[in-house]
């Protein structure tokens, strides 16, 4: 790779042009700028944050330089939808376009966690502790679904398929567990009689032979931060949907424990342990259940004595139980039941030990029980930027990209959250070093390649300044009336993004009553793909929902000309992890509200507002019903995080614009 890539005939430009042409599109200025910046970052081993707006074509903007890079590159995504787009559409076409380019290794593979692949050993030899007479039950039951999954997996094995969960017949989490194992439960390829056919091992072997490996944020975190080898050796990583990275890393490092899980691990161990260790672990589960019953739900800053004693009891009993499992002699027949039972106890030990330690670097809390789930103890890292800096940024070249990386108008907020210091930023085009030079400095560059959309002409941001601030009791009469007026002006064509399921359902019911000629759907009426299909097919439709719609819906065209947001999506005040992080930031001399709550809200607002303009021909209004966006001091930070739409607080202007758009769409 040459040091400079800005000449008209540079490899990056040449290959990018060929790839875009093969995909039937047109090379965009921002896409070229991004590709050249990524190529420079990989060549110079300098971290890069690049914001690429919707429609930029950012996947090709990083895939092309990644394929041209001398060493292996990992691409990590947050969502399955983007992973599918890369593996099933973008990469195959890119390979077709550059396959004959001399010196280019266009091989690629997708790699997921082991539990995402069917386990042939479990399918063929079973796991008596879990399955028993599971498959002897009537058609339409769980047993029938497991039989269907087994048949599918055998077909995949015969056809040399991937055995990936995403391509399996429709199923539930519980049903999939009957045909899969976790990494800890796995016997290992060398001991498993079906190791040569193993779907997970085949995926790993393919990744070892490939130049580019597509995975997810969680697997990247386990490999890089927890030090558990999940990925083949690589030189650099491109993190797409990077605005999700800290949340996904936190999620991967979060553990849960509840009494029934401890008891289940004990019962699975009974047949494999000769002594009383399994019974003692079962007794420890009773002590944990009693201690959790006495504790109050919410964050636990200081462990109550009874709960501390119960966790120590579980930890010690699990350790003793692990030691009591018989050793596996070399050359002996593998015992899947024993391996899985031992893995369950090891999981219990690891989590109980972490919780009993009550480290300042962790946040511990107790959830309330529900009809479906018992109370659970949860533990998560107070922050992840330190781990990301020490374990990922210090070891690899990292490119982070998303349509929403600039919060409050710059990259500093996101950079700080992932472990990069604002003082280490290098100006674009400069050959200098960070202002604060040190041996552990991690220089980085921030680049906004813009968007092909003309937001001031395509969209209006309407802030309903005249409305009262939102209260704790959900939507009031004024907000409901405002929603009806806006939806009526738009003649449907509305995506409503709400902070709670209750608010979404209340708004949907009110619109149904007042505007019965329109079709109004609420999240939960059907599966999200079905709701999205109905929304697209009938323009006179409204779709109201919560988080799944804020980030996961792509509906270009006249289908969506109005996006309603009911309130600024601050985290709940009683969220244990968010409140702990906010307190820690305040204690460190920062502004916890801005660093945690406002940042959280800014990311979600940017994602939600981004549902409106998806193509160059889209037009519409984002209606924010929370007046604080216009009146509060932090409102300017939030607005600077949104697309640069023309802004108004006049409801008449918003309604007139929607009426004109609705008339033009007929």
XYZ file of C-alpha atoms in Angstrom:
666
model
C 0.000 0.000 0.000
C 1.525 3.330 -0.988
C 1.792 6.032 1.630
C -0.378 8.451 -0.304
C -3.733 7.478 -1.765
C -5.049 10.796 -3.022
C -3.872 10.487 -6.642
C -6.624 9.897 -9.226
C -5.246 6.453 -10.102
C -4.533 5.242 -6.557
C -5.398 1.586 -5.875
C -8.144 2.636 -3.466
C -9.845 4.899 -6.011
C -9.467 2.351 -8.798
C -10.881 -0.576 -6.854
C -13.610 1.526 -5.248
C -14.720 2.788 -8.651
C -14.862 -0.756 -10.029
C -16.805 -1.980 -6.996
C -19.360 0.828 -7.096
C -19.862 0.298 -10.824
C -20.384 -3.439 -10.249
C -23.044 -2.600 -7.663
C -24.792 -0.325 -10.158
C -24.151 2.879 -8.244
C -22.099 6.047 -8.488
C -18.953 6.902 -6.563
C -19.619 9.684 -4.060
C -17.155 12.282 -2.873
C -17.644 11.342 0.761
C -17.201 7.660 -0.030
C -13.872 8.329 -1.756
C -12.704 10.546 1.123
C -13.610 7.840 3.603
C -11.868 5.066 1.640
C -8.683 7.101 1.390
C -8.782 8.013 5.084
C -9.264 4.362 6.087
C -6.399 3.306 3.806
C -4.169 5.958 5.373
C -5.172 4.899 8.870
C -4.331 1.249 8.178
C -1.026 2.166 6.535
C 0.054 4.578 9.292
C -1.323 2.478 12.203
C -3.287 5.475 13.430
C -6.781 5.214 14.875
C -9.601 6.839 12.913
C -13.112 7.988 13.770
C -15.104 8.628 10.606
C -18.691 9.825 10.536
C -20.391 8.855 7.291
C -24.012 9.869 6.934
C -26.757 7.610 5.640
C -26.429 7.157 1.902
C -22.661 7.685 1.829
C -21.938 4.055 1.002
C -19.676 3.632 4.015
C -19.496 -0.167 3.863
C -17.558 0.007 0.594
C -15.673 2.971 2.031
C -13.972 0.639 4.496
C -14.235 -2.753 2.754
C -12.132 -1.674 -0.240
C -9.116 -0.420 1.786
C -9.504 -3.403 4.134
C -9.136 -5.825 1.212
C -6.166 -3.855 -0.119
C -4.421 -3.842 3.273
C -1.398 -6.127 3.561
C -2.587 -7.957 6.679
C -5.825 -9.459 7.974
C -8.583 -7.019 8.953
C -11.557 -7.763 11.195
C -14.866 -5.976 10.576
C -17.143 -5.877 13.629
C -20.832 -4.910 13.416
C -23.477 -4.401 16.085
C -26.494 -5.774 14.230
C -27.266 -8.938 12.321
C -28.882 -6.845 9.577
C -25.599 -5.125 8.716
C -23.670 -8.392 9.044
C -26.024 -9.990 6.527
C -25.691 -7.014 4.186
C -21.906 -7.278 4.255
C -21.651 -11.046 3.867
C -24.546 -11.674 1.496
C -24.469 -8.567 -0.704
C -21.557 -6.146 -0.421
C -18.618 -8.542 -0.076
C -19.619 -11.047 -2.795
C -20.102 -8.210 -5.291
C -16.896 -6.554 -4.179
C -15.031 -9.825 -4.669
C -16.488 -10.114 -8.174
C -15.312 -6.589 -8.924
C -11.746 -6.949 -7.596
C -11.164 -10.679 -7.915
C -8.720 -10.264 -10.803
C -6.764 -7.374 -9.260
C -3.121 -8.493 -8.876
C -1.956 -8.860 -5.301
C -5.424 -8.548 -3.758
C -6.544 -11.303 -1.385
C -10.338 -11.031 -1.577
C -11.094 -13.981 0.729
C -13.534 -13.351 3.555
C -15.385 -15.239 6.267
C -18.007 -14.611 8.936
C -17.326 -15.746 12.501
C -19.748 -15.836 15.418
C -19.773 -17.223 18.957
C -19.934 -21.011 19.258
C -23.522 -21.030 20.528
C -24.610 -19.510 17.203
C -23.827 -22.814 15.446
C -25.692 -26.108 15.782
C -23.724 -28.768 17.694
C -23.681 -32.144 15.901
C -22.579 -33.984 19.040
C -25.548 -32.699 21.007
C -27.883 -33.431 18.114
C -26.631 -36.980 17.509
C -25.839 -38.145 21.024
C -28.044 -35.821 23.030
C -27.705 -34.304 26.476
C -29.830 -36.426 28.836
C -29.853 -33.812 31.570
C -31.771 -31.367 29.374
C -33.561 -33.349 26.696
C -34.784 -36.558 28.301
C -38.103 -37.339 26.683
C -38.222 -33.946 25.030
C -38.715 -35.297 21.529
C -41.510 -37.702 22.512
C -44.090 -34.911 22.785
C -46.871 -33.996 20.312
C -46.516 -32.137 17.042
C -46.458 -28.362 17.413
C -44.734 -28.572 20.784
C -41.148 -27.778 21.710
C -40.114 -31.367 20.994
C -41.443 -31.171 17.442
C -39.502 -27.969 16.856
C -36.302 -29.563 18.175
C -36.800 -32.486 15.777
C -37.170 -29.970 12.939
C -33.951 -28.210 14.012
C -32.111 -31.546 14.167
C -33.216 -32.464 10.663
C -32.156 -29.061 9.400
C -28.714 -29.401 11.016
C -28.181 -32.849 9.477
C -29.137 -31.431 6.087
C -26.644 -28.596 6.615
C -23.943 -31.113 7.500
C -24.663 -33.148 4.379
C -24.600 -30.058 2.164
C -21.508 -28.623 3.912
C -23.605 -25.666 5.025
C -22.751 -23.240 7.818
C -25.125 -24.565 10.501
C -25.663 -20.969 11.625
C -28.636 -20.111 13.773
C -29.677 -17.295 11.448
C -30.382 -19.747 8.637
C -32.276 -22.238 10.818
C -36.062 -22.749 10.814
C -37.909 -20.295 13.040
C -37.375 -21.125 16.717
C -37.172 -19.763 20.247
C -34.101 -19.261 22.446
C -35.070 -22.273 24.572
C -35.480 -24.503 21.514
C -32.121 -23.463 20.067
C -30.354 -24.365 23.319
C -31.382 -27.979 22.709
C -29.229 -28.159 19.566
C -26.277 -25.942 20.558
C -23.615 -25.607 23.243
C -21.642 -22.750 24.737
C -17.885 -22.493 24.311
C -17.378 -23.817 27.848
C -19.684 -26.816 27.251
C -17.937 -27.822 24.026
C -15.890 -31.044 24.199
C -13.262 -29.620 21.849
C -12.573 -30.572 18.254
C -9.859 -33.095 19.133
C -12.053 -35.025 21.589
C -15.417 -34.763 19.846
C -16.230 -37.666 17.495
C -17.814 -35.155 15.125
C -15.012 -32.592 15.318
C -14.212 -32.914 11.613
C -17.774 -31.922 10.693
C -18.239 -29.276 13.407
C -19.874 -26.132 12.034
C -18.121 -23.834 14.520
C -14.707 -25.372 13.789
C -15.278 -25.077 10.048
C -16.113 -21.406 10.496
C -12.921 -20.885 12.534
C -10.824 -22.709 9.940
C -12.284 -20.611 7.147
C -11.563 -17.444 9.138
C -7.950 -18.584 9.576
C -7.640 -18.814 5.777
C -9.363 -15.504 5.066
C -8.009 -11.991 4.640
C -11.117 -10.297 6.001
C -13.205 -11.617 8.908
C -16.684 -10.269 9.677
C -17.832 -10.658 13.287
C -19.809 -8.784 15.938
C -18.916 -6.330 18.696
C -19.439 -8.919 21.439
C -17.054 -11.493 19.959
C -14.489 -8.746 19.364
C -14.779 -7.740 23.031
C -14.398 -11.318 24.284
C -11.329 -11.829 22.089
C -9.593 -8.508 22.699
C -10.670 -7.488 26.196
C -11.328 -10.757 28.018
C -8.326 -12.375 26.326
C -10.239 -15.488 25.251
C -8.986 -16.338 21.739
C -12.026 -16.213 19.471
C -10.597 -14.607 16.324
C -7.573 -15.433 14.150
C -4.596 -13.106 14.535
C -5.318 -9.761 12.864
C -3.643 -6.410 12.282
C -6.549 -3.980 12.356
C -10.248 -3.790 13.082
C -13.011 -1.717 11.509
C -15.869 -1.163 13.967
C -19.043 -0.307 12.082
C -22.084 0.996 13.997
C -19.413 2.240 16.403
C -21.912 4.346 18.355
C -23.030 0.979 19.822
C -19.560 -0.254 20.791
C -19.442 0.713 24.471
C -22.961 -0.613 25.061
C -22.143 -3.940 23.374
C -18.840 -4.303 25.213
C -20.659 -3.580 28.479
C -23.288 -6.154 27.580
C -20.626 -8.767 26.821
C -19.028 -8.122 30.224
C -22.311 -8.251 32.170
C -23.106 -11.353 34.235
C -26.273 -12.567 35.955
C -26.961 -15.019 38.777
C -30.157 -16.369 40.271
C -30.933 -19.146 42.702
C -32.651 -21.452 40.214
C -29.557 -21.368 37.972
C -27.332 -22.416 40.867
C -29.731 -25.207 41.799
C -29.883 -26.419 38.198
C -26.079 -26.553 37.989
C -26.043 -28.570 41.221
C -28.638 -31.077 40.004
C -26.825 -31.612 36.695
C -23.663 -32.394 38.665
C -25.139 -35.035 40.987
C -24.592 -38.004 38.666
C -20.970 -37.026 37.986
C -19.771 -36.195 41.526
C -19.361 -38.997 44.073
C -19.261 -36.844 47.198
C -21.757 -34.390 48.683
C -20.403 -31.360 46.849
C -23.396 -31.140 44.465
C -25.826 -31.277 47.408
C -23.861 -28.547 49.160
C -24.134 -26.376 46.044
C -27.894 -26.960 46.067
C -28.015 -25.867 49.721
C -26.063 -22.745 48.755
C -28.729 -21.933 46.168
C -31.340 -21.948 48.946
C -29.231 -19.526 50.968
C -28.885 -17.262 47.919
C -32.650 -17.329 47.305
C -33.340 -16.324 50.913
C -30.737 -13.528 50.861
C -32.067 -12.123 47.589
C -35.571 -12.189 49.068
C -34.405 -9.946 51.912
C -32.548 -7.477 49.655
C -34.208 -4.490 47.992
C -34.288 -4.272 44.175
C -31.942 -1.720 42.654
C -28.252 -0.922 42.883
C -26.307 -2.555 45.719
C -23.463 -0.229 46.685
C -22.555 -2.154 49.844
C -23.279 -5.865 50.036
C -25.673 -6.705 52.910
C -24.064 -9.244 55.239
C -26.598 -11.983 54.439
C -26.165 -11.562 50.683
C -22.359 -11.382 50.986
C -22.379 -14.624 52.997
C -24.681 -16.329 50.473
C -22.506 -15.343 47.509
C -19.391 -16.583 49.324
C -21.211 -19.841 50.076
C -22.153 -20.294 46.415
C -18.614 -19.441 45.309
C -16.980 -21.905 47.700
C -19.497 -24.685 47.047
C -19.078 -24.278 43.280
C -15.279 -24.382 43.600
C -15.493 -27.596 45.639
C -17.932 -29.111 43.162
C -15.627 -28.349 40.227
C -12.743 -30.060 42.026
C -14.915 -33.110 42.658
C -15.533 -33.838 38.974
C -13.444 -36.850 37.878
C -10.469 -36.143 35.656
C -10.809 -37.109 32.006
C -8.179 -39.665 31.090
C -6.361 -39.237 27.753
C -7.931 -41.401 25.058
C -11.145 -41.991 27.010
C -14.595 -41.579 25.484
C -15.798 -37.991 25.836
C -18.718 -37.514 28.208
C -20.843 -34.631 26.911
C -23.174 -34.689 29.903
C -20.264 -34.328 32.318
C -18.620 -31.588 30.231
C -21.826 -29.578 30.155
C -22.558 -30.129 33.846
C -19.067 -28.998 34.803
C -19.348 -25.965 32.523
C -22.537 -24.927 34.307
C -20.824 -25.067 37.696
C -17.806 -23.163 36.357
C -20.115 -20.403 35.122
C -21.776 -20.191 38.545
C -18.371 -20.066 40.272
C -17.046 -17.304 37.995
C -20.064 -15.054 38.477
C -20.379 -15.667 42.233
C -16.674 -14.952 42.716
C -16.977 -11.675 40.800
C -20.054 -10.597 42.770
C -18.600 -11.571 46.146
C -15.485 -9.486 45.391
C -17.671 -6.338 45.161
C -14.925 -4.464 43.297
C -15.230 -0.699 42.832
C -14.802 -1.280 39.099
C -18.112 -3.178 38.964
C -21.757 -2.197 39.501
C -24.016 -4.743 41.222
C -27.804 -4.630 41.305
C -30.863 -6.774 41.988
C -33.750 -6.889 39.538
C -37.388 -7.236 40.507
C -38.973 -10.576 39.746
C -41.704 -10.829 37.119
C -44.247 -13.461 36.107
C -41.713 -14.806 33.584
C -38.387 -14.225 35.322
C -37.237 -14.615 38.925
C -35.229 -11.882 40.676
C -31.660 -11.802 39.374
C -28.387 -10.393 40.583
C -26.598 -8.520 37.792
C -23.061 -7.173 37.603
C -21.513 -4.950 34.926
C -18.328 -2.895 34.556
C -18.580 0.694 35.770
C -16.779 1.790 32.596
C -15.223 0.092 29.582
C -13.040 2.829 28.106
C -10.028 1.662 30.116
C -10.315 -1.917 28.852
C -10.858 -0.739 25.295
C -7.775 1.474 25.466
C -5.468 -1.047 27.136
C -6.605 -4.231 25.395
C -7.725 -3.070 21.946
C -6.455 0.393 21.036
C -2.973 -0.273 22.387
C -2.691 -3.526 20.410
C -4.466 -2.933 17.088
C -5.210 -0.187 14.588
C -8.877 0.686 15.061
C -11.230 2.417 12.620
C -14.579 3.404 14.128
C -17.374 4.451 11.805
C -21.060 5.300 12.055
C -23.589 7.814 10.833
C -23.707 9.223 14.380
C -20.287 9.754 15.943
C -20.289 13.536 16.339
C -22.255 14.348 19.485
C -22.640 17.995 20.343
C -20.853 18.837 17.098
C -17.527 17.035 17.633
C -15.961 13.600 18.126
C -14.671 14.139 21.657
C -17.604 12.546 23.491
C -17.483 9.277 21.566
C -13.667 9.252 21.477
C -13.503 9.566 25.265
C -16.086 6.803 25.720
C -13.974 4.312 23.769
C -10.667 5.242 25.426
C -9.202 7.947 23.180
C -8.235 11.312 24.652
C -9.254 14.570 22.954
C -5.665 15.810 23.507
C -4.374 12.918 21.361
C -6.337 13.952 18.300
C -4.287 14.796 15.217
C -5.636 17.383 12.791
C -6.590 16.128 9.332
C -3.732 16.422 6.881
C -1.183 17.114 9.629
C 1.926 15.052 10.191
C 2.250 16.154 13.774
C 1.762 14.315 17.038
C -0.754 14.791 19.854
C -0.318 17.814 22.078
C 0.372 15.561 25.055
C 3.067 13.172 23.829
C 3.843 10.084 25.891
C 4.851 6.505 25.372
C 1.261 5.334 25.764
C -0.309 7.990 23.512
C -2.899 6.733 21.026
C -3.034 9.309 18.195
C -6.328 9.465 16.356
C -7.950 11.369 13.556
C -11.594 12.436 13.346
C -13.180 12.871 9.929
C -16.732 13.797 8.927
C -17.253 12.880 5.273
C -20.720 14.407 5.279
C -23.871 13.096 3.696
C -25.284 13.095 0.174
C -28.508 14.512 1.608
C -29.394 18.219 1.720
C -30.910 18.157 5.199
C -31.920 21.861 5.401
C -33.979 21.440 2.217
C -35.187 17.886 2.759
C -36.225 18.003 6.418
C -37.763 20.199 9.089
C -37.046 19.821 12.797
C -40.158 20.987 14.622
C -39.840 21.438 18.384
C -43.220 21.833 20.111
C -42.055 24.583 22.445
C -45.624 25.477 23.456
C -46.267 22.067 25.042
C -45.741 21.443 28.773
C -42.624 19.449 29.714
C -43.266 15.700 29.792
C -44.285 14.286 33.157
C -43.805 10.956 34.851
C -47.365 9.866 34.103
C -46.810 9.481 30.383
C -48.472 11.435 27.603
C -50.862 14.182 28.625
C -53.890 15.506 26.754
C -51.851 18.281 25.093
C -49.304 15.819 23.682
C -52.006 13.431 22.458
C -53.856 16.256 20.697
C -50.596 17.433 19.106
C -49.932 13.923 17.801
C -53.403 13.723 16.261
C -53.026 17.130 14.567
C -49.659 16.176 13.075
C -50.759 12.717 11.921
C -53.905 14.185 10.390
C -51.860 16.750 8.448
C -49.524 13.999 7.218
C -52.494 11.768 6.294
C -50.755 8.853 7.999
C -47.144 8.275 6.849
C -46.027 8.546 10.486
C -43.389 6.756 12.518
C -43.866 7.413 16.222
C -40.849 6.844 18.488
C -41.763 6.677 22.149
C -39.831 6.344 25.385
C -42.061 3.568 26.725
C -44.405 0.867 25.462
C -47.198 2.429 27.518
C -46.782 5.793 25.765
C -46.710 4.172 22.318
C -49.883 2.206 23.030
C -51.673 5.262 24.479
C -50.802 7.333 21.401
C -51.905 4.557 19.046
C -55.232 4.173 20.823
C -55.871 7.937 20.753
C -55.099 8.182 17.028
C -57.332 5.185 16.279
C -60.224 6.889 18.057
C -59.748 10.327 16.513
C -58.600 9.281 13.015
C -60.375 5.968 12.311
C -59.844 6.297 8.537
C -56.105 5.714 9.045
C -54.409 2.435 9.909
C -52.541 2.724 13.212
C -50.142 -0.021 14.293
C -48.390 -0.391 17.642
C -45.266 -2.373 18.372
C -46.404 -5.692 19.784
C -49.397 -6.030 17.435
C -47.199 -8.334 15.322
C -43.536 -9.168 14.749
C -41.460 -6.160 13.690
C -40.831 -7.391 10.091
C -44.585 -7.816 9.607
C -45.321 -4.354 11.042
C -42.664 -2.829 8.776
C -44.187 -4.589 5.749
C -47.664 -3.213 6.515
C -46.214 0.241 7.126
C -44.471 0.261 3.745
C -47.401 -1.159 1.761
C -50.018 1.383 2.888
C -48.943 5.055 3.017
C -51.983 5.959 5.137
C -50.484 4.079 8.067
C -48.916 5.035 11.379
C -46.472 2.829 13.250
C -45.830 3.588 16.909
C -43.195 1.841 19.003
C -40.111 1.987 21.192
C -36.388 1.224 20.942
C -36.605 -1.408 18.196
C -37.942 1.289 15.861
C -35.542 4.044 16.963
C -32.578 2.201 15.496
C -33.717 -0.772 13.449
C -36.120 0.492 10.792
C -35.254 1.597 7.259
C -38.287 2.915 5.370
C -37.294 5.280 2.532
C -39.816 7.090 0.379
C -43.305 8.502 0.963
C -44.063 5.783 3.514
C -42.519 7.929 6.250
C -42.865 11.703 6.039
C -43.333 12.371 9.744
C -41.243 11.103 12.655
C -42.699 11.921 16.071
C -40.473 11.717 19.167
C -42.406 12.026 22.413
C -39.583 13.053 24.754
C -35.812 13.349 25.060
C -34.715 9.742 25.677
C -32.713 10.185 28.851
C -31.959 6.944 30.712
C -34.329 6.078 33.541
C -33.273 7.710 36.832
C -33.402 4.293 38.508
C -31.173 2.604 35.910
C -28.455 1.143 38.195
C -25.590 1.207 35.710
C -26.305 4.620 34.180
C -26.839 6.258 37.565
C -23.610 4.682 38.862
C -21.668 5.985 35.877
C -23.178 9.429 36.327
C -22.184 9.515 40.004
C -18.665 8.334 39.152
C -18.267 11.103 36.569
C -19.431 13.711 39.088
C -17.036 12.325 41.702
C -14.149 12.574 39.214
C -14.870 16.280 38.755
C -16.807 15.983 35.505
C -20.424 16.649 34.618
C -22.116 13.300 35.054
C -25.378 14.451 33.535
C -23.747 15.634 30.310
C -21.217 12.798 30.100
C -23.735 10.011 30.679
C -27.403 11.007 30.461
C -27.124 13.684 27.761
C -24.730 11.542 25.698
C -27.121 8.594 25.887
C -30.003 10.827 24.809
C -28.012 12.453 21.992
C -27.147 9.086 20.442
C -30.735 7.881 20.512
C -32.092 11.195 19.216
C -29.655 11.146 16.305
C -30.639 7.572 15.495
C -34.348 8.331 15.786
C -34.255 11.509 13.695
C -32.203 9.584 11.140
C -35.238 7.406 10.326
C -36.738 10.283 8.288
C -34.290 10.994 5.464
C -33.048 7.751 3.891
C -32.653 8.815 0.231
C -32.034 12.034 -1.703
C -35.720 12.279 -2.615
C -37.116 11.888 0.916
C -38.870 14.866 2.485
C -40.504 15.271 5.870
C -40.715 16.548 9.427
C -39.170 15.361 12.682
C -41.550 16.505 15.422
C -40.077 16.669 18.921
C -42.861 16.990 21.492
C -40.440 17.731 24.326
C -39.989 21.528 24.647
C -36.763 21.093 26.617
C -34.917 20.648 23.324
C -35.574 24.367 22.751
C -35.612 25.672 26.320
C -33.041 23.721 28.377
C -29.337 24.590 28.503
C -28.400 21.127 27.271
C -30.750 21.505 24.290
C -28.027 23.017 22.122
C -25.790 19.965 22.707
C -28.613 17.639 21.691
C -29.560 19.685 18.623
C -25.928 19.790 17.483
C -26.025 15.969 17.450
C -28.931 15.857 14.979
C -28.952 16.161 11.190
C -28.834 19.831 10.173
C -32.510 20.194 9.275
C -34.302 23.533 9.040
C -35.775 24.269 12.471
C -39.045 25.766 13.669
C -41.153 25.935 16.828
C -44.325 27.000 14.993
C -46.882 24.146 14.869
C -48.704 25.762 11.952
C -45.557 25.705 9.836
C -45.027 21.999 10.574
C -48.648 21.087 9.771
C -48.652 23.097 6.540
C -45.454 21.396 5.372
C -46.927 17.958 6.112
C -50.157 18.803 4.305
C -48.226 19.857 1.195
C -46.121 16.700 1.279
C -49.195 14.488 1.696
C -50.913 16.191 -1.236
C -47.849 15.771 -3.438
C -47.617 12.083 -2.558
C -51.151 11.270 -3.713
